[in-house]
Amino acid sequence: MSFSLVVLAAGEGKRMKSERSKVVFKVSGREMVNRVIDEATKAGVDKVCVVVGHKAEMVMEAVGNGVEFATQLEQKGTGHAVMQAKEFVKNSENVMILAGDTPLITAETLKNAMSFHLDNNYSCTVLTAVLDNPFGYGRIIRDDFSNVSKIVEQKDATESEKAVREINSGMYCFKSVELVEALDKLTNNNAQGEYYLTDTLAIMKNAGLKVGAFTVENAVEISGVNDRLQLGEAEKVMRRRINEKHALNGVTIIDIDNTYIEDDVVIGQDTVIYPGTTLEKGTVIGKNVVIGQNCRIVNSKVGDGCDVYYSTMVDSSVDEGTHVGPYAYLRPNSKVGKGCKVGDFVELKNAVLGDGTKASHLTYIGDATVGANVNFGCGTVIVNYDGKSKHRTVIGDNAFIGCNSNLVSPVTVNNDAYIAAGSTITHEVPEGTLAIARSRQEIKTDWKDKRSK
Ligand code: UD1
Ligand code: CA
């Protein structure tokens, strides 16, 4: 049974007070519209069409390839929006309709709704929820046999209809052919002068078709985001969902409400995450790792048994048993080996450090390939930029770089070489030698006495 998806994302979203389209706002690092598409895809829809209008290009860019788009030039209501996707709808037996601003819906709920729709052979199944405060939502009006007879919008509702607490989620499954027929009969004779998708239910019912309601157990799943307050609430729910999943998988999250993890992040068992930490897309954390507080790790890999304190890592990796921070900054394309130390105020960029290499404090290693068991003294700078271009420095295994040295790139320091503290190295240092590149100390005797005369 083919099931396609239409996502309504043409509306303006005035209450966000933004230059951007509402549906491209992110919740836990992923655009709302993409979250909706992801969940429906997991639930089994095989084709997707997104109806765009307001800020169409922005929405299309966020959604990307692999889906169709239909354009609604003027926003004349949810029914009018679906009309723009009519040709797409005709290509499958059933269609699910979702809004692009309901990021908390889950694949499980959508899947159950789809089965309910098919098993009962309904022409339309609307997903509903029972709310303490139904204000603003369309109300589900049932007949004497408790079957759905219509949906009434808040603005069109009578007092007794307003008292109904069962609401329309704005999510539906339809038989495609019957939806298209009902769309053709829609009028805009209502309080908002719009073509309401919700009116198709009464049209179907009056034509003798079966209309059903699938009540969502967890009403939070259907909450829509209309302003930034609701965006914050949705973020909170999503954050909790993701963090609970990790906690139940054996990760200790010290403060579950104050740890920010994006969906696809992988974290190993017995890892501990301290508050204020953000783990972004593409990040993989090993087992028995300690992270935090206040780390930001983006698309990076942290091996088993590492610890990372108060640090930032972007597009980088550290292997097993390495210590990072406090206050280290690993900029893109830094690859740190096993058992290393990247200590306080150490910055790496486009650099490789071999196993066992240590830069304990106040060091900049940019555009460099460093061997194993190298020791960087405090205050070392790889001088990688000459004002025009970047150059690369190579340091062999077991080299010892004295404190406060400058290595002017491009330069090579071979295996087992030593650099005296305070040196400015501009030429290759051969294997096993000591390079001293500073003036010798001189002592002026009787200095104080001479000055006072
Ligand atoms: C709609 C439902 C209401 C339901 C509520 C659930 C209708 C008439 N009402 O109301 O019963 O309780 O959702 O949240 O359907 N859109 C377009 N083009 C348009 C108008 C809207 O693409 O011309 C899109 C919006 O971008 C949005 C979705 O449709 O993603 C819902 O539109 P919105 O205006 O938010 O509808 P509600 O008033 O919330
Ligand atoms: Ca809405």
XYZ file of C-alpha atoms and ligand atoms in Angstrom:
493
model
C 0.000 0.000 0.000
C 1.764 3.175 -1.126
C 1.799 6.042 1.334
C 3.200 9.458 0.466
C 3.696 12.602 2.547
C 2.745 16.223 1.965
C 4.314 18.741 4.350
C 2.687 22.155 4.583
C 5.413 24.751 4.886
C 4.207 27.777 2.919
C 2.837 29.829 5.795
C 4.451 32.992 7.037
C 4.792 32.210 10.725
C 4.244 35.864 11.709
C 4.529 35.228 15.425
C 8.170 34.138 15.138
C 8.977 37.799 14.291
C 11.783 36.742 12.002
C 13.329 37.311 8.601
C 13.534 33.533 8.291
C 10.913 30.939 7.497
C 9.462 29.376 10.632
C 9.983 25.787 9.501
C 13.761 26.180 9.126
C 14.209 27.040 12.796
C 16.130 24.256 14.478
C 15.129 22.105 17.423
C 18.114 20.279 18.959
C 20.157 21.109 15.893
C 17.739 19.966 13.164
C 15.283 22.098 11.175
C 11.661 21.522 12.207
C 10.574 20.701 8.666
C 13.318 18.093 8.369
C 12.376 16.530 11.678
C 8.826 16.072 10.380
C 10.117 14.512 7.144
C 12.567 12.248 9.050
C 9.885 10.837 11.324
C 7.369 10.243 8.535
C 10.076 8.550 6.485
C 10.930 6.268 9.408
C 7.217 5.515 9.707
C 7.202 4.334 6.084
C 6.191 7.084 3.657
C 7.905 6.533 0.331
C 7.605 9.916 -1.401
C 7.625 13.432 -0.001
C 6.302 16.729 -1.327
C 6.852 19.968 0.565
C 4.484 22.859 -0.155
C 6.524 26.058 -0.076
C 5.539 29.698 -0.471
C 6.766 32.244 2.047
C 10.612 32.243 1.900
C 10.374 29.277 -0.451
C 14.053 29.249 -1.382
C 15.162 29.134 2.227
C 12.905 26.167 2.890
C 13.987 24.355 -0.274
C 17.621 24.816 0.613
C 17.108 23.466 4.120
C 15.181 20.429 2.888
C 17.558 19.672 0.027
C 17.286 16.962 -2.603
C 15.245 13.803 -2.612
C 11.825 15.439 -2.205
C 9.429 17.241 -4.516
C 8.272 20.791 -3.991
C 4.946 22.404 -4.809
C 4.587 26.168 -4.717
C 1.717 28.043 -3.129
C 2.126 31.600 -4.332
C -0.523 33.104 -2.061
C -1.329 31.636 1.334
C -5.055 31.045 1.063
C -5.328 28.329 3.676
C -4.287 24.761 4.442
C -6.745 23.263 1.921
C -5.452 25.589 -0.782
C -1.887 24.546 0.130
C -2.702 20.859 -0.405
C -4.407 21.708 -3.738
C -1.002 22.866 -4.991
C 0.283 19.318 -4.487
C -2.686 17.650 -6.187
C -0.669 15.989 -8.954
C 1.731 14.571 -6.402
C -1.114 13.307 -4.208
C -2.662 11.436 -7.137
C 0.472 9.273 -7.479
C -0.065 7.168 -4.370
C -2.980 5.347 -2.805
C -2.751 7.096 0.549
C -1.245 10.353 1.660
C -0.246 11.684 5.024
C -0.488 15.432 5.554
C 1.667 17.079 8.204
C 2.612 20.646 9.034
C 6.245 21.730 8.964
C 6.060 23.245 12.435
C 5.379 20.170 14.600
C 8.882 18.924 15.423
C 7.911 16.642 18.298
C 5.883 14.096 16.358
C 7.425 10.612 16.436
C 7.697 7.897 13.808
C 6.014 5.450 16.169
C 2.872 7.561 16.478
C 2.728 8.191 12.730
C 3.177 4.499 12.032
C 0.367 3.570 14.419
C -1.877 6.186 12.811
C -1.128 4.844 9.331
C -1.997 1.278 10.416
C -5.166 2.498 12.117
C -6.146 4.322 8.920
C -5.528 1.284 6.692
C -6.950 -1.352 9.065
C -10.226 0.553 9.436
C -10.385 1.431 5.757
C -11.035 5.094 6.527
C -11.108 7.708 3.788
C -9.652 10.157 6.277
C -8.057 9.642 9.660
C -7.316 12.767 11.666
C -4.817 12.648 14.502
C -6.361 14.219 17.576
C -5.418 14.968 21.157
C -7.361 15.848 24.267
C -6.064 19.041 25.840
C -6.841 20.846 29.084
C -6.640 24.090 27.170
C -7.838 23.593 23.581
C -7.834 27.321 22.765
C -6.726 28.155 19.237
C -7.030 24.670 17.812
C -9.715 23.272 15.526
C -12.210 21.200 17.552
C -13.249 17.634 16.691
C -17.033 17.491 16.563
C -18.505 14.000 16.915
C -22.042 12.799 16.155
C -24.415 10.878 18.442
C -22.570 7.648 17.649
C -19.322 9.342 18.582
C -18.093 9.274 14.987
C -16.230 12.349 13.714
C -18.580 14.564 11.776
C -16.521 17.713 11.261
C -13.765 19.995 12.458
C -14.567 23.539 13.511
C -11.872 26.208 13.742
C -11.607 28.285 16.911
C -12.697 31.408 15.031
C -15.784 29.692 13.591
C -16.809 27.757 16.706
C -19.995 28.235 18.716
C -19.795 28.378 22.519
C -20.659 24.684 22.881
C -18.114 23.729 20.205
C -15.463 25.783 21.995
C -16.056 23.649 25.089
C -14.855 20.519 23.243
C -11.387 19.530 24.440
C -10.543 17.104 21.646
C -8.523 19.023 19.063
C -7.240 18.633 15.535
C -3.481 18.090 15.472
C -3.290 19.238 11.853
C -2.011 15.766 10.923
C -4.017 13.425 8.732
C -4.004 10.278 6.616
C -6.188 10.350 3.500
C -7.119 8.042 0.665
C -5.612 10.072 -2.144
C -8.433 9.871 -4.703
C -11.050 10.853 -2.151
C -8.928 13.711 -0.835
C -8.582 15.165 -4.318
C -12.354 14.934 -4.856
C -13.027 16.670 -1.547
C -10.473 19.424 -2.255
C -12.386 20.261 -5.436
C -15.468 20.953 -3.316
C -13.817 23.280 -0.774
C -15.054 26.833 -0.368
C -13.643 29.721 1.625
C -16.875 30.688 3.227
C -15.613 31.046 6.818
C -14.314 33.513 9.415
C -10.831 33.683 7.863
C -11.871 33.571 4.181
C -9.506 30.610 3.689
C -9.765 27.196 2.080
C -9.602 24.986 5.162
C -8.218 21.478 4.747
C -10.278 20.623 7.819
C -13.515 21.076 5.832
C -12.669 18.020 3.725
C -13.694 15.813 6.667
C -17.289 17.021 6.672
C -17.372 16.853 2.865
C -16.291 13.215 2.993
C -18.635 12.364 5.835
C -21.577 13.896 3.944
C -20.618 11.895 0.866
C -21.017 8.748 2.957
C -17.294 8.043 3.371
C -15.742 6.764 6.594
C -13.845 9.340 8.648
C -11.916 8.302 11.742
C -9.920 9.860 14.557
C -6.692 8.505 15.973
C -6.076 9.952 19.407
C -2.422 10.549 20.168
C -1.528 9.291 23.654
C 1.163 11.820 24.368
C -0.343 15.182 23.434
C 3.043 16.939 23.501
C 3.872 15.175 20.222
C 1.409 17.258 18.296
C 2.352 20.647 19.717
C 3.073 23.175 17.034
C 5.664 25.929 17.212
C 4.172 29.327 16.477
C 6.452 31.640 18.470
C 9.862 31.515 20.112
C 8.445 30.638 23.473
C 6.990 27.477 21.982
C 10.275 26.914 20.151
C 12.051 26.931 23.528
C 9.483 24.513 24.957
C 9.908 22.157 21.991
C 13.675 22.343 22.395
C 13.296 21.367 26.049
C 11.176 18.328 25.215
C 13.544 17.214 22.460
C 16.617 17.743 24.636
C 15.085 15.628 27.371
C 14.141 12.894 24.887
C 17.671 12.657 23.499
C 19.327 12.821 26.916
C 17.026 10.188 28.390
C 17.921 7.843 25.557
C 21.639 8.213 26.339
C 21.074 7.918 30.078
C 19.173 4.655 29.603
C 22.024 3.432 27.370
C 24.493 3.783 30.235
C 25.759 7.337 29.954
C 25.837 9.425 33.142
C 24.403 12.851 32.411
C 24.875 14.901 35.546
C 22.196 17.488 34.709
C 19.752 16.112 32.183
C 18.148 19.507 31.561
C 21.412 21.329 30.981
C 23.222 19.137 28.467
C 22.730 19.759 24.759
C 23.102 16.775 22.460
C 22.058 16.607 18.804
C 20.301 13.486 17.483
C 22.958 11.508 15.702
C 25.627 11.802 18.415
C 26.972 8.449 19.654
C 28.170 8.079 23.255
C 29.743 4.958 24.802
C 28.901 3.291 28.101
C 30.122 4.665 31.427
C 30.908 8.032 29.920
C 30.082 10.987 32.168
C 28.858 14.297 30.783
C 28.957 17.377 32.998
C 26.551 20.320 32.622
C 26.741 22.993 29.988
C 28.159 20.655 27.384
C 27.032 20.779 23.759
C 27.661 17.771 21.515
C 26.842 18.573 17.911
C 26.125 16.639 14.766
C 28.570 13.926 13.747
C 30.206 13.566 17.154
C 31.213 10.119 18.434
C 32.309 9.764 22.065
C 33.843 6.499 23.300
C 33.436 4.556 26.540
C 34.618 5.730 29.962
C 35.107 9.277 28.785
C 34.612 12.361 30.937
C 33.313 15.455 29.136
C 32.622 18.867 30.585
C 31.750 21.162 32.032
C 30.948 23.569 29.230
C 32.534 21.737 26.328
C 31.468 22.265 22.740
C 32.272 19.315 20.518
C 31.287 19.489 16.859
C 31.614 16.614 14.391
C 34.526 15.149 16.324
C 35.656 11.805 17.667
C 36.781 11.255 21.256
C 38.337 7.841 21.974
C 37.745 5.566 24.978
C 39.035 6.728 28.321
C 39.725 10.329 27.297
C 38.820 13.348 29.351
C 37.895 16.705 27.880
C 37.395 19.632 30.254
C 36.108 23.107 29.377
C 37.234 22.773 25.771
C 36.115 23.208 22.189
C 36.688 20.658 19.434
C 35.587 21.149 15.831
C 35.990 18.538 13.049
C 38.798 16.838 14.958
C 39.663 13.581 16.711
C 41.524 12.411 19.802
C 42.380 8.765 20.361
C 42.179 6.642 23.514
C 43.384 7.925 26.833
C 44.145 11.468 25.761
C 43.634 14.425 28.103
C 42.196 17.615 26.659
C 41.871 20.919 28.480
C 40.907 22.700 30.522
C 40.511 25.459 27.924
C 41.958 23.760 24.863
C 40.777 24.614 21.345
C 41.006 21.963 18.649
C 40.211 23.653 15.373
C 39.274 21.742 12.219
C 41.300 18.827 11.009
C 43.312 18.156 14.138
C 44.145 14.503 14.755
C 45.544 13.662 18.149
C 46.877 10.163 18.932
C 46.593 7.955 22.001
C 47.750 8.964 25.455
C 48.438 12.544 24.474
C 47.962 15.725 26.400
C 46.514 18.903 24.919
C 46.474 21.080 27.987
C 45.306 24.512 29.029
C 45.352 27.268 26.414
C 46.692 24.952 23.752
C 45.327 25.544 20.268
C 45.627 23.053 17.434
C 44.660 23.615 13.817
C 45.132 21.248 10.893
C 47.682 19.367 12.959
C 48.570 15.740 13.625
C 50.028 14.706 16.999
C 51.476 11.188 17.293
C 50.799 8.901 20.261
C 52.098 10.065 23.620
C 52.823 13.621 22.511
C 52.244 16.314 25.100
C 51.597 20.026 24.851
C 50.672 20.847 28.403
C 50.154 24.583 28.265
C 50.043 27.795 26.258
C 51.042 26.436 22.866
C 49.922 26.951 19.273
C 50.363 24.069 16.852
C 48.975 24.992 13.442
C 49.624 23.258 10.113
C 52.051 20.748 11.610
C 52.744 17.020 11.545
C 54.169 15.950 14.864
C 55.513 12.449 15.646
C 55.093 10.332 18.781
C 56.255 11.192 22.298
C 57.134 14.763 21.491
C 57.156 17.221 24.377
C 56.200 20.830 23.793
C 57.389 23.218 26.460
C 55.141 25.997 27.639
C 54.701 28.838 25.179
C 55.739 27.125 21.961
C 54.448 28.683 18.765
C 54.446 27.133 15.335
C 54.802 30.231 13.188
C 52.761 28.926 10.286
C 51.758 32.152 8.571
C 54.068 34.601 6.863
C 51.404 37.185 6.191
C 50.551 35.695 2.796
C 50.520 31.909 2.982
C 50.399 29.108 5.492
C 53.351 26.699 5.695
C 53.709 23.297 7.284
C 56.173 22.191 9.953
C 57.234 18.589 10.544
C 58.511 17.334 13.900
C 59.878 13.788 14.311
C 59.380 11.298 17.150
C 60.734 11.978 20.649
C 61.689 15.562 19.899
C 61.876 17.915 22.864
C 60.795 21.468 22.177
C 61.985 23.839 24.893
C 59.733 26.465 26.400
C 58.920 29.628 24.520
C 60.295 28.427 21.168
C 59.183 29.624 17.763
C 59.318 27.166 14.882
C 59.137 29.273 11.737
C 57.376 27.228 9.064
C 58.180 25.507 6.843
C 60.799 23.813 8.990
C 61.689 20.241 9.976
C 62.799 19.034 13.401
C 64.018 15.442 13.086
C 63.640 12.510 15.495
C 65.199 12.836 18.957
C 66.207 16.449 18.361
C 66.202 19.034 21.171
C 65.366 22.703 20.885
C 66.736 24.965 23.569
C 64.209 27.102 25.393
C 63.611 30.484 23.813
C 64.902 29.477 20.378
C 63.565 30.757 17.091
C 64.092 27.860 14.698
C 64.299 28.702 11.005
C 66.442 25.831 9.669
C 66.154 22.042 9.756
C 67.323 20.446 13.026
C 69.129 17.116 12.385
C 68.309 13.925 14.268
C 69.591 13.651 17.821
C 71.072 17.191 17.956
C 70.418 20.218 20.143
C 69.560 23.468 18.422
C 70.108 26.708 20.308
C 68.860 29.691 18.375
C 69.132 32.623 20.738
C 71.956 34.866 21.858
C 74.041 33.643 24.761
C 73.586 35.148 28.156
C 76.065 37.859 29.075
C 76.724 39.113 32.613
C 77.653 42.771 33.190
C 79.347 42.773 36.565
C 79.056 45.701 39.006
C 75.990 46.891 37.071
C 74.159 48.294 40.030
C 77.146 50.148 41.408
C 77.937 51.688 37.999
C 74.379 52.907 37.541
C 74.204 54.553 40.906
C 77.350 56.653 40.196
C -4.493 24.338 11.652
C -5.862 23.658 11.541
C -6.422 23.479 12.949
C -5.467 22.688 13.789
C -4.089 23.336 13.799
C -3.089 22.420 14.461
C -6.832 24.387 9.442
C -7.829 25.267 8.797
N -6.739 24.474 10.762
O -4.710 25.606 12.177
O -7.665 22.798 12.881
O -5.952 22.566 15.114
O -3.627 23.543 12.442
O -1.862 23.066 14.634
O -6.185 23.634 8.765
N 0.039 26.651 5.570
C 0.362 26.740 4.245
N -0.382 27.540 3.424
C -1.427 28.254 3.890
C -1.761 28.166 5.258
C -1.012 27.356 6.076
O 1.314 26.092 3.789
O -2.054 28.950 3.072
C 0.844 25.785 6.442
C 1.558 26.554 7.512
O 2.865 26.904 7.055
C 1.624 25.556 8.649
C 0.391 24.693 8.449
O -0.022 24.908 7.124
O 2.765 24.737 8.573
C -0.738 25.049 9.427
O -1.129 26.374 9.192
P -1.546 27.342 10.364
O -1.881 28.661 9.787
O -0.528 27.307 11.439
O -2.899 26.642 10.854
P -3.573 26.783 12.257
O -4.297 28.064 12.337
O -2.604 26.474 13.313
Ca -0.138 26.235 13.514
